[in-house]
GROMACS .gro file of C-alpha atoms in nm:
model
  426
    1UNK     CA    1  -1.681  -1.049  -1.025
    2UNK     CA    2  -1.369  -1.010  -1.239
    3UNK     CA    3  -1.098  -0.881  -1.006
    4UNK     CA    4  -0.980  -0.650  -1.286
    5UNK     CA    5  -1.299  -0.450  -1.236
    6UNK     CA    6  -1.199  -0.384  -0.875
    7UNK     CA    7  -0.950  -0.102  -0.824
    8UNK     CA    8  -0.974   0.006  -1.187
    9UNK     CA    9  -0.757   0.301  -1.082
   10UNK     CA   10  -0.482   0.281  -0.817
   11UNK     CA   11  -0.631   0.301  -0.465
   12UNK     CA   12  -0.580   0.597  -0.234
   13UNK     CA   13  -0.604   0.547   0.140
   14UNK     CA   14  -0.458   0.537   0.488
   15UNK     CA   15  -0.299   0.250   0.682
   16UNK     CA   16  -0.226   0.237   1.055
   17UNK     CA   17   0.120   0.072   1.045
   18UNK     CA   18   0.355   0.369   1.008
   19UNK     CA   19   0.194   0.539   1.309
   20UNK     CA   20   0.090   0.262   1.541
   21UNK     CA   21   0.259  -0.061   1.438
   22UNK     CA   22   0.052  -0.354   1.563
   23UNK     CA   23  -0.109  -0.148   1.840
   24UNK     CA   24  -0.376   0.069   1.675
   25UNK     CA   25  -0.708   0.113   1.857
   26UNK     CA   26  -1.065   0.160   1.740
   27UNK     CA   27  -1.068   0.524   1.849
   28UNK     CA   28  -0.761   0.593   1.634
   29UNK     CA   29  -0.917   0.421   1.333
   30UNK     CA   30  -1.238   0.620   1.376
   31UNK     CA   31  -1.049   0.946   1.419
   32UNK     CA   32  -0.842   0.902   1.106
   33UNK     CA   33  -1.151   0.799   0.911
   34UNK     CA   34  -1.331   1.114   1.025
   35UNK     CA   35  -1.038   1.327   0.912
   36UNK     CA   36  -1.027   1.157   0.573
   37UNK     CA   37  -1.399   1.204   0.523
   38UNK     CA   38  -1.376   1.574   0.607
   39UNK     CA   39  -1.051   1.672   0.432
   40UNK     CA   40  -0.954   1.408   0.172
   41UNK     CA   41  -1.260   1.221   0.045
   42UNK     CA   42  -1.335   1.497  -0.206
   43UNK     CA   43  -0.994   1.432  -0.362
   44UNK     CA   44  -1.053   1.059  -0.410
   45UNK     CA   45  -0.903   0.920  -0.089
   46UNK     CA   46  -1.122   0.636   0.036
   47UNK     CA   47  -0.958   0.337   0.210
   48UNK     CA   48  -0.906   0.311   0.587
   49UNK     CA   49  -0.704  -0.001   0.673
   50UNK     CA   50  -0.636  -0.164   1.010
   51UNK     CA   51  -0.290  -0.316   0.987
   52UNK     CA   52  -0.141  -0.624   1.154
   53UNK     CA   53  -0.238  -0.803   1.478
   54UNK     CA   54  -0.578  -0.652   1.550
   55UNK     CA   55  -0.642  -0.991   1.716
   56UNK     CA   56  -0.357  -0.950   1.970
   57UNK     CA   57  -0.499  -0.797   2.290
   58UNK     CA   58  -0.171  -0.665   2.427
   59UNK     CA   59   0.016  -0.553   2.114
   60UNK     CA   60   0.199  -0.234   2.206
   61UNK     CA   61   0.433  -0.142   1.918
   62UNK     CA   62   0.566  -0.267   1.585
   63UNK     CA   63   0.764  -0.536   1.768
   64UNK     CA   64   0.560  -0.853   1.793
   65UNK     CA   65   0.524  -1.051   2.114
   66UNK     CA   66   0.604  -1.411   2.014
   67UNK     CA   67   0.375  -1.708   2.080
   68UNK     CA   68   0.110  -1.516   2.274
   69UNK     CA   69  -0.261  -1.611   2.283
   70UNK     CA   70  -0.465  -1.456   2.004
   71UNK     CA   71  -0.840  -1.393   1.990
   72UNK     CA   72  -1.004  -1.660   1.775
   73UNK     CA   73  -1.352  -1.800   1.710
   74UNK     CA   74  -1.454  -2.167   1.718
   75UNK     CA   75  -1.374  -2.206   1.347
   76UNK     CA   76  -1.003  -2.113   1.369
   77UNK     CA   77  -1.063  -1.756   1.249
   78UNK     CA   78  -0.892  -1.464   1.420
   79UNK     CA   79  -1.121  -1.198   1.568
   80UNK     CA   80  -1.064  -0.837   1.679
   81UNK     CA   81  -0.940  -0.795   2.036
   82UNK     CA   82  -1.232  -0.636   2.220
   83UNK     CA   83  -1.012  -0.440   2.460
   84UNK     CA   84  -0.874  -0.252   2.158
   85UNK     CA   85  -1.187  -0.265   1.939
   86UNK     CA   86  -1.483  -0.242   2.180
   87UNK     CA   87  -1.746  -0.249   1.905
   88UNK     CA   88  -1.635  -0.605   1.823
   89UNK     CA   89  -1.802  -0.734   2.143
   90UNK     CA   90  -2.052  -1.018   2.130
   91UNK     CA   91  -1.896  -1.173   1.822
   92UNK     CA   92  -1.969  -0.875   1.597
   93UNK     CA   93  -1.612  -0.860   1.468
   94UNK     CA   94  -1.531  -0.561   1.254
   95UNK     CA   95  -1.884  -0.511   1.124
   96UNK     CA   96  -1.970  -0.215   1.349
   97UNK     CA   97  -1.641  -0.041   1.269
   98UNK     CA   98  -1.678  -0.110   0.896
   99UNK     CA   99  -2.035   0.019   0.910
  100UNK     CA  100  -1.909   0.340   1.069
  101UNK     CA  101  -1.638   0.386   0.806
  102UNK     CA  102  -1.895   0.322   0.534
  103UNK     CA  103  -2.130   0.578   0.693
  104UNK     CA  104  -1.859   0.837   0.626
  105UNK     CA  105  -1.856   0.746   0.257
  106UNK     CA  106  -1.526   0.558   0.287
  107UNK     CA  107  -1.407   0.198   0.246
  108UNK     CA  108  -1.274  -0.037   0.512
  109UNK     CA  109  -0.967  -0.258   0.492
  110UNK     CA  110  -0.786  -0.507   0.716
  111UNK     CA  111  -0.445  -0.674   0.723
  112UNK     CA  112  -0.407  -1.049   0.767
  113UNK     CA  113  -0.117  -1.290   0.771
  114UNK     CA  114  -0.134  -1.578   0.524
  115UNK     CA  115  -0.214  -1.912   0.678
  116UNK     CA  116  -0.390  -2.045   0.985
  117UNK     CA  117  -0.318  -1.959   1.350
  118UNK     CA  118  -0.058  -2.182   1.508
  119UNK     CA  119  -0.274  -2.205   1.818
  120UNK     CA  120  -0.558  -2.343   1.603
  121UNK     CA  121  -0.329  -2.608   1.454
  122UNK     CA  122  -0.198  -2.711   1.795
  123UNK     CA  123  -0.550  -2.735   1.935
  124UNK     CA  124  -0.696  -2.905   1.627
  125UNK     CA  125  -0.988  -2.663   1.614
  126UNK     CA  126  -1.269  -2.684   1.359
  127UNK     CA  127  -1.294  -2.528   1.013
  128UNK     CA  128  -1.631  -2.412   0.886
  129UNK     CA  129  -1.766  -2.616   0.595
  130UNK     CA  130  -1.539  -2.922   0.628
  131UNK     CA  131  -1.466  -3.209   0.864
  132UNK     CA  132  -1.094  -3.126   0.837
  133UNK     CA  133  -0.937  -2.946   1.132
  134UNK     CA  134  -0.677  -2.672   1.156
  135UNK     CA  135  -0.419  -2.940   1.234
  136UNK     CA  136  -0.503  -3.123   0.912
  137UNK     CA  137  -0.441  -2.829   0.678
  138UNK     CA  138  -0.154  -2.653   0.854
  139UNK     CA  139   0.178  -2.655   0.667
  140UNK     CA  140   0.394  -2.654   0.978
  141UNK     CA  141   0.716  -2.612   0.784
  142UNK     CA  142   0.581  -2.300   0.614
  143UNK     CA  143   0.636  -2.021   0.864
  144UNK     CA  144   0.691  -1.647   0.864
  145UNK     CA  145   1.047  -1.561   0.976
  146UNK     CA  146   0.944  -1.240   1.153
  147UNK     CA  147   0.608  -1.324   1.312
  148UNK     CA  148   0.498  -1.632   1.505
  149UNK     CA  149   0.121  -1.607   1.464
  150UNK     CA  150   0.061  -1.844   1.174
  151UNK     CA  151   0.148  -2.160   0.990
  152UNK     CA  152   0.100  -2.169   0.615
  153UNK     CA  153  -0.192  -2.360   0.467
  154UNK     CA  154  -0.113  -2.668   0.258
  155UNK     CA  155  -0.314  -2.622  -0.062
  156UNK     CA  156  -0.303  -2.997  -0.135
  157UNK     CA  157  -0.498  -3.084   0.181
  158UNK     CA  158  -0.871  -3.141   0.199
  159UNK     CA  159  -1.024  -2.844   0.379
  160UNK     CA  160  -0.760  -2.590   0.274
  161UNK     CA  161  -0.986  -2.399   0.035
  162UNK     CA  162  -1.277  -2.431   0.278
  163UNK     CA  163  -1.069  -2.253   0.544
  164UNK     CA  164  -0.990  -1.958   0.318
  165UNK     CA  165  -1.352  -1.954   0.198
  166UNK     CA  166  -1.468  -1.930   0.558
  167UNK     CA  167  -1.231  -1.639   0.625
  168UNK     CA  168  -1.352  -1.431   0.335
  169UNK     CA  169  -1.716  -1.518   0.400
  170UNK     CA  170  -1.663  -1.368   0.744
  171UNK     CA  171  -1.490  -1.061   0.602
  172UNK     CA  172  -1.776  -1.017   0.355
  173UNK     CA  173  -2.023  -1.026   0.646
  174UNK     CA  174  -1.816  -0.759   0.820
  175UNK     CA  175  -1.819  -0.539   0.510
  176UNK     CA  176  -1.448  -0.547   0.432
  177UNK     CA  177  -1.345  -0.372   0.108
  178UNK     CA  178  -0.969  -0.438   0.104
  179UNK     CA  179  -0.757  -0.720   0.243
  180UNK     CA  180  -0.383  -0.678   0.273
  181UNK     CA  181  -0.227  -1.026   0.298
  182UNK     CA  182   0.125  -1.038   0.441
  183UNK     CA  183   0.418  -1.282   0.417
  184UNK     CA  184   0.295  -1.391   0.076
  185UNK     CA  185   0.419  -1.181  -0.220
  186UNK     CA  186   0.782  -1.264  -0.142
  187UNK     CA  187   0.953  -1.454   0.137
  188UNK     CA  188   1.297  -1.461   0.295
  189UNK     CA  189   1.264  -1.836   0.345
  190UNK     CA  190   1.058  -1.944   0.045
  191UNK     CA  191   0.955  -1.821  -0.296
  192UNK     CA  192   0.628  -1.642  -0.367
  193UNK     CA  193   0.344  -1.836  -0.204
  194UNK     CA  194   0.148  -1.887  -0.525
  195UNK     CA  195  -0.079  -2.172  -0.405
  196UNK     CA  196  -0.206  -1.963  -0.113
  197UNK     CA  197  -0.248  -1.655  -0.332
  198UNK     CA  198  -0.459  -1.864  -0.569
  199UNK     CA  199  -0.674  -1.996  -0.281
  200UNK     CA  200  -0.725  -1.643  -0.147
  201UNK     CA  201  -0.819  -1.507  -0.489
  202UNK     CA  202  -1.070  -1.790  -0.529
  203UNK     CA  203  -1.211  -1.727  -0.180
  204UNK     CA  204  -1.268  -1.360  -0.264
  205UNK     CA  205  -1.444  -1.462  -0.584
  206UNK     CA  206  -1.658  -1.710  -0.389
  207UNK     CA  207  -1.755  -1.471  -0.108
  208UNK     CA  208  -1.968  -1.249  -0.330
  209UNK     CA  209  -1.828  -0.915  -0.210
  210UNK     CA  210  -1.580  -0.714  -0.418
  211UNK     CA  211  -1.253  -0.678  -0.224
  212UNK     CA  212  -0.920  -0.531  -0.324
  213UNK     CA  213  -0.647  -0.793  -0.276
  214UNK     CA  214  -0.317  -0.638  -0.168
  215UNK     CA  215  -0.009  -0.862  -0.130
  216UNK     CA  216   0.292  -0.792   0.094
  217UNK     CA  217   0.581  -0.770   0.145
  218UNK     CA  218   0.818  -0.741  -0.148
  219UNK     CA  219   1.018  -0.732  -0.345
  220UNK     CA  220   0.773  -0.935  -0.552
  221UNK     CA  221   0.965  -1.113  -0.833
  222UNK     CA  222   0.897  -0.939  -1.164
  223UNK     CA  223   0.920  -1.274  -1.344
  224UNK     CA  224   0.583  -1.355  -1.181
  225UNK     CA  225   0.419  -1.039  -1.314
  226UNK     CA  226   0.160  -1.232  -1.513
  227UNK     CA  227   0.063  -1.436  -1.207
  228UNK     CA  228   0.025  -1.125  -0.991
  229UNK     CA  229  -0.182  -0.940  -1.249
  230UNK     CA  230  -0.418  -1.236  -1.286
  231UNK     CA  231  -0.471  -1.288  -0.912
  232UNK     CA  232  -0.425  -0.961  -0.719
  233UNK     CA  233  -0.497  -0.589  -0.738
  234UNK     CA  234  -0.181  -0.466  -0.562
  235UNK     CA  235   0.151  -0.627  -0.478
  236UNK     CA  236   0.455  -0.484  -0.309
  237UNK     CA  237   0.769  -0.431  -0.516
  238UNK     CA  238   0.977  -0.346  -0.209
  239UNK     CA  239   1.026  -0.449   0.151
  240UNK     CA  240   0.889  -0.203   0.408
  241UNK     CA  241   0.958   0.148   0.285
  242UNK     CA  242   1.064   0.416   0.532
  243UNK     CA  243   1.172   0.780   0.540
  244UNK     CA  244   1.535   0.729   0.437
  245UNK     CA  245   1.686   0.869   0.117
  246UNK     CA  246   1.869   0.547   0.017
  247UNK     CA  247   1.535   0.363   0.011
  248UNK     CA  248   1.379   0.634  -0.202
  249UNK     CA  249   1.676   0.637  -0.437
  250UNK     CA  250   1.646   0.258  -0.475
  251UNK     CA  251   1.282   0.295  -0.575
  252UNK     CA  252   1.380   0.445  -0.911
  253UNK     CA  253   1.533   0.109  -1.008
  254UNK     CA  254   1.232  -0.083  -0.876
  255UNK     CA  255   0.986   0.130  -1.072
  256UNK     CA  256   1.197   0.095  -1.387
  257UNK     CA  257   1.190  -0.284  -1.342
  258UNK     CA  258   0.810  -0.284  -1.325
  259UNK     CA  259   0.729  -0.013  -1.580
  260UNK     CA  260   0.471  -0.119  -1.834
  261UNK     CA  261   0.295  -0.351  -1.584
  262UNK     CA  262   0.049  -0.112  -1.413
  263UNK     CA  263  -0.295  -0.151  -1.568
  264UNK     CA  264  -0.657  -0.133  -1.461
  265UNK     CA  265  -0.709  -0.361  -1.162
  266UNK     CA  266  -0.340  -0.450  -1.123
  267UNK     CA  267  -0.097  -0.212  -0.951
  268UNK     CA  268   0.266  -0.273  -0.849
  269UNK     CA  269   0.288  -0.114  -0.505
  270UNK     CA  270   0.575   0.108  -0.387
  271UNK     CA  271   0.446   0.079  -0.027
  272UNK     CA  272   0.309   0.336   0.212
  273UNK     CA  273   0.396   0.705   0.217
  274UNK     CA  274   0.587   0.773   0.544
  275UNK     CA  275   0.478   1.136   0.560
  276UNK     CA  276   0.368   1.366   0.839
  277UNK     CA  277   0.364   1.241   1.198
  278UNK     CA  278   0.479   0.876   1.210
  279UNK     CA  279   0.638   0.632   1.456
  280UNK     CA  280   0.393   0.711   1.736
  281UNK     CA  281   0.392   0.351   1.857
  282UNK     CA  282   0.584   0.203   1.565
  283UNK     CA  283   0.959   0.171   1.615
  284UNK     CA  284   1.014   0.011   1.275
  285UNK     CA  285   1.213   0.200   1.016
  286UNK     CA  286   1.492   0.310   1.245
  287UNK     CA  287   1.312   0.579   1.440
  288UNK     CA  288   1.055   0.639   1.711
  289UNK     CA  289   0.786   0.910   1.743
  290UNK     CA  290   0.878   1.170   1.482
  291UNK     CA  291   0.780   1.375   1.183
  292UNK     CA  292   0.904   1.231   0.857
  293UNK     CA  293   1.280   1.254   0.811
  294UNK     CA  294   1.237   1.325   0.441
  295UNK     CA  295   1.314   1.683   0.341
  296UNK     CA  296   1.039   1.870   0.160
  297UNK     CA  297   1.216   1.812  -0.171
  298UNK     CA  298   1.240   1.440  -0.096
  299UNK     CA  299   0.869   1.434  -0.012
  300UNK     CA  300   0.790   1.592  -0.347
  301UNK     CA  301   1.018   1.339  -0.519
  302UNK     CA  302   0.841   1.048  -0.351
  303UNK     CA  303   0.493   1.178  -0.430
  304UNK     CA  304   0.591   1.250  -0.792
  305UNK     CA  305   0.748   0.908  -0.854
  306UNK     CA  306   0.464   0.715  -0.687
  307UNK     CA  307   0.208   0.920  -0.880
  308UNK     CA  308   0.357   0.908  -1.230
  309UNK     CA  309   0.433   0.534  -1.189
  310UNK     CA  310   0.074   0.494  -1.061
  311UNK     CA  311   0.154   0.309  -0.743
  312UNK     CA  312  -0.132   0.295  -0.492
  313UNK     CA  313  -0.106   0.595  -0.259
  314UNK     CA  314  -0.144   0.480   0.100
  315UNK     CA  315  -0.066   0.751   0.355
  316UNK     CA  316   0.115   0.638   0.668
  317UNK     CA  317   0.104   0.940   0.898
  318UNK     CA  318  -0.144   1.033   1.170
  319UNK     CA  319  -0.395   1.221   0.957
  320UNK     CA  320  -0.528   1.434   1.241
  321UNK     CA  321  -0.182   1.587   1.286
  322UNK     CA  322  -0.140   1.691   0.920
  323UNK     CA  323   0.007   2.039   0.876
  324UNK     CA  324  -0.071   2.255   0.576
  325UNK     CA  325   0.238   2.132   0.389
  326UNK     CA  326   0.155   1.763   0.432
  327UNK     CA  327  -0.207   1.821   0.341
  328UNK     CA  328  -0.097   2.004   0.024
  329UNK     CA  329   0.086   1.690  -0.089
  330UNK     CA  330  -0.236   1.490  -0.067
  331UNK     CA  331  -0.474   1.740  -0.225
  332UNK     CA  332  -0.301   1.858  -0.544
  333UNK     CA  333  -0.574   1.789  -0.797
  334UNK     CA  334  -0.344   1.801  -1.100
  335UNK     CA  335  -0.103   1.548  -0.952
  336UNK     CA  336  -0.392   1.325  -0.846
  337UNK     CA  337  -0.540   1.351  -1.194
  338UNK     CA  338  -0.209   1.230  -1.339
  339UNK     CA  339  -0.207   0.945  -1.087
  340UNK     CA  340  -0.559   0.835  -1.171
  341UNK     CA  341  -0.578   0.898  -1.546
  342UNK     CA  342  -0.232   0.886  -1.707
  343UNK     CA  343  -0.086   0.585  -1.884
  344UNK     CA  344   0.237   0.451  -2.030
  345UNK     CA  345   0.472   0.573  -1.759
  346UNK     CA  346   0.836   0.495  -1.824
  347UNK     CA  347   1.187   0.609  -1.747
  348UNK     CA  348   1.268   0.820  -2.053
  349UNK     CA  349   1.619   0.932  -1.960
  350UNK     CA  350   1.886   0.858  -1.700
  351UNK     CA  351   2.202   1.061  -1.726
  352UNK     CA  352   2.427   1.119  -1.426
  353UNK     CA  353   2.213   1.270  -1.150
  354UNK     CA  354   1.925   1.335  -1.391
  355UNK     CA  355   1.633   1.093  -1.418
  356UNK     CA  356   1.330   1.172  -1.632
  357UNK     CA  357   1.000   0.984  -1.623
  358UNK     CA  358   0.725   1.053  -1.876
  359UNK     CA  359   0.361   0.952  -1.911
  360UNK     CA  360   0.070   1.022  -2.141
  361UNK     CA  361  -0.269   1.169  -2.059
  362UNK     CA  362  -0.594   1.033  -2.198
  363UNK     CA  363  -0.682   1.372  -2.346
  364UNK     CA  364  -0.354   1.447  -2.518
  365UNK     CA  365  -0.131   1.644  -2.278
  366UNK     CA  366   0.170   1.464  -2.145
  367UNK     CA  367   0.368   1.454  -1.823
  368UNK     CA  368   0.737   1.467  -1.739
  369UNK     CA  369   0.898   1.433  -1.397
  370UNK     CA  370   1.252   1.575  -1.388
  371UNK     CA  371   1.437   1.426  -1.088
  372UNK     CA  372   1.774   1.527  -0.940
  373UNK     CA  373   1.914   1.235  -0.740
  374UNK     CA  374   2.241   1.418  -0.676
  375UNK     CA  375   2.368   1.624  -0.384
  376UNK     CA  376   2.390   1.964  -0.556
  377UNK     CA  377   2.164   2.195  -0.757
  378UNK     CA  378   2.106   2.071  -1.112
  379UNK     CA  379   2.045   2.308  -1.401
  380UNK     CA  380   1.878   2.135  -1.694
  381UNK     CA  381   1.847   2.229  -2.061
  382UNK     CA  382   1.644   1.936  -2.184
  383UNK     CA  383   1.558   1.873  -2.547
  384UNK     CA  384   1.200   1.754  -2.505
  385UNK     CA  385   1.213   1.564  -2.832
  386UNK     CA  386   1.477   1.348  -2.664
  387UNK     CA  387   1.214   1.230  -2.413
  388UNK     CA  388   0.930   1.192  -2.661
  389UNK     CA  389   0.752   1.525  -2.603
  390UNK     CA  390   0.870   1.700  -2.917
  391UNK     CA  391   0.547   1.877  -3.019
  392UNK     CA  392   0.471   2.033  -2.681
  393UNK     CA  393   0.462   2.413  -2.681
  394UNK     CA  394   0.368   2.499  -2.322
  395UNK     CA  395   0.330   2.347  -1.979
  396UNK     CA  396   0.299   2.396  -1.605
  397UNK     CA  397   0.493   2.266  -1.305
  398UNK     CA  398   0.226   2.086  -1.104
  399UNK     CA  399   0.353   2.141  -0.750
  400UNK     CA  400   0.420   2.514  -0.781
  401UNK     CA  401   0.181   2.605  -1.063
  402UNK     CA  402   0.463   2.791  -1.239
  403UNK     CA  403   0.472   2.803  -1.618
  404UNK     CA  404   0.732   2.577  -1.777
  405UNK     CA  405   1.033   2.757  -1.924
  406UNK     CA  406   0.999   2.604  -2.268
  407UNK     CA  407   1.136   2.762  -2.585
  408UNK     CA  408   1.220   2.612  -2.924
  409UNK     CA  409   1.181   2.259  -2.793
  410UNK     CA  410   1.411   2.305  -2.494
  411UNK     CA  411   1.297   2.292  -2.132
  412UNK     CA  412   1.502   2.490  -1.886
  413UNK     CA  413   1.471   2.395  -1.520
  414UNK     CA  414   1.663   2.415  -1.197
  415UNK     CA  415   1.609   2.113  -0.973
  416UNK     CA  416   1.724   2.105  -0.610
  417UNK     CA  417   1.919   1.812  -0.462
  418UNK     CA  418   1.695   1.507  -0.410
  419UNK     CA  419   1.420   1.715  -0.572
  420UNK     CA  420   1.185   1.717  -0.868
  421UNK     CA  421   1.006   1.935  -1.119
  422UNK     CA  422   0.681   1.775  -1.235
  423UNK     CA  423   0.528   1.908  -1.557
  424UNK     CA  424   0.214   1.872  -1.757
  425UNK     CA  425   0.280   1.970  -2.118
  426UNK     CA  426   0.031   2.072  -2.386
   0.00000   0.00000   0.00000
């Protein structure tokens, strides 16, 4: 199946990292899936993803325990730790959990690290479908600088593709719908790991089950945009994103760098949305158990930028703890329609503390996001012809529902510090 036909619109989902780091449990996955099915599925949210180290029995936070034994089958493939995922007993892997998520009308995703387990390479364990062993294909000089679980796979070695084929055959048997592959889109030690990306893309094609391929972390080099669009469905354009204004401010430059690239099946990824209750067992991002440190205006800014740019929307908070405000950010049908159906997003104006992004709608109306990146209230008298919306005569602000103050081609708006006004014009 052509990977462009998978994720024809940017995915919406939930990922366990911002809450639970490497330590999420099956009960927590099931609980968040149940919440999504009840409260968010009707709005298009669908993916439930188990993030890193589900094969580490004693993971307890976002800080990895180095060089510890991992759960693995006889073919060098990591398996869910049964003490954390009881339904994986008797070699069933994630199939029972995926079946449960599917029974709710949702899709199931997992995180993996690129490469082959170091313990498999050291032990010389078997690889399904080849006489080569884990030791034969391991690229022992290709390591992740922040996690000790894996060696890279040497694409030039006999058995390398067979190993990745065996992984994705297993994931297909489990019923996996999305695979987030880490330490691959960009690297602090190496360049983008293109040979392994190519092997993974081929393994997904070979396995016979459609799967979204998501690549992390970033910043992915924009000069490789053509490679990413031809091999993956999502790729990170940033390192891990957290609830800090400087990181959000920086995202305006990152989105501008990648504008024009988002298209059906290929989505530059601004990373997860650190909203609601996060940091429960994850101490990454400079904070422990907390509600997001973003102000409400900053939350609206993040949701507006991610949505008009058409980044995947992957919620990071504990869904079952959502308050009415947080839920309102995820269930605004007009904003979600813009996210799913608009096109041609671009930065139309940057002037002092004012940044304007625009996009087109398939049916004619157009969108404009008016951002204030400054520290004081910003009053705007914006000539809409200046941003390419010259024939618009009316509009609405999508978060508040208020009618746009538009007269004689001039939009008047007051935008709070770090805030936004998001319009749909007619």
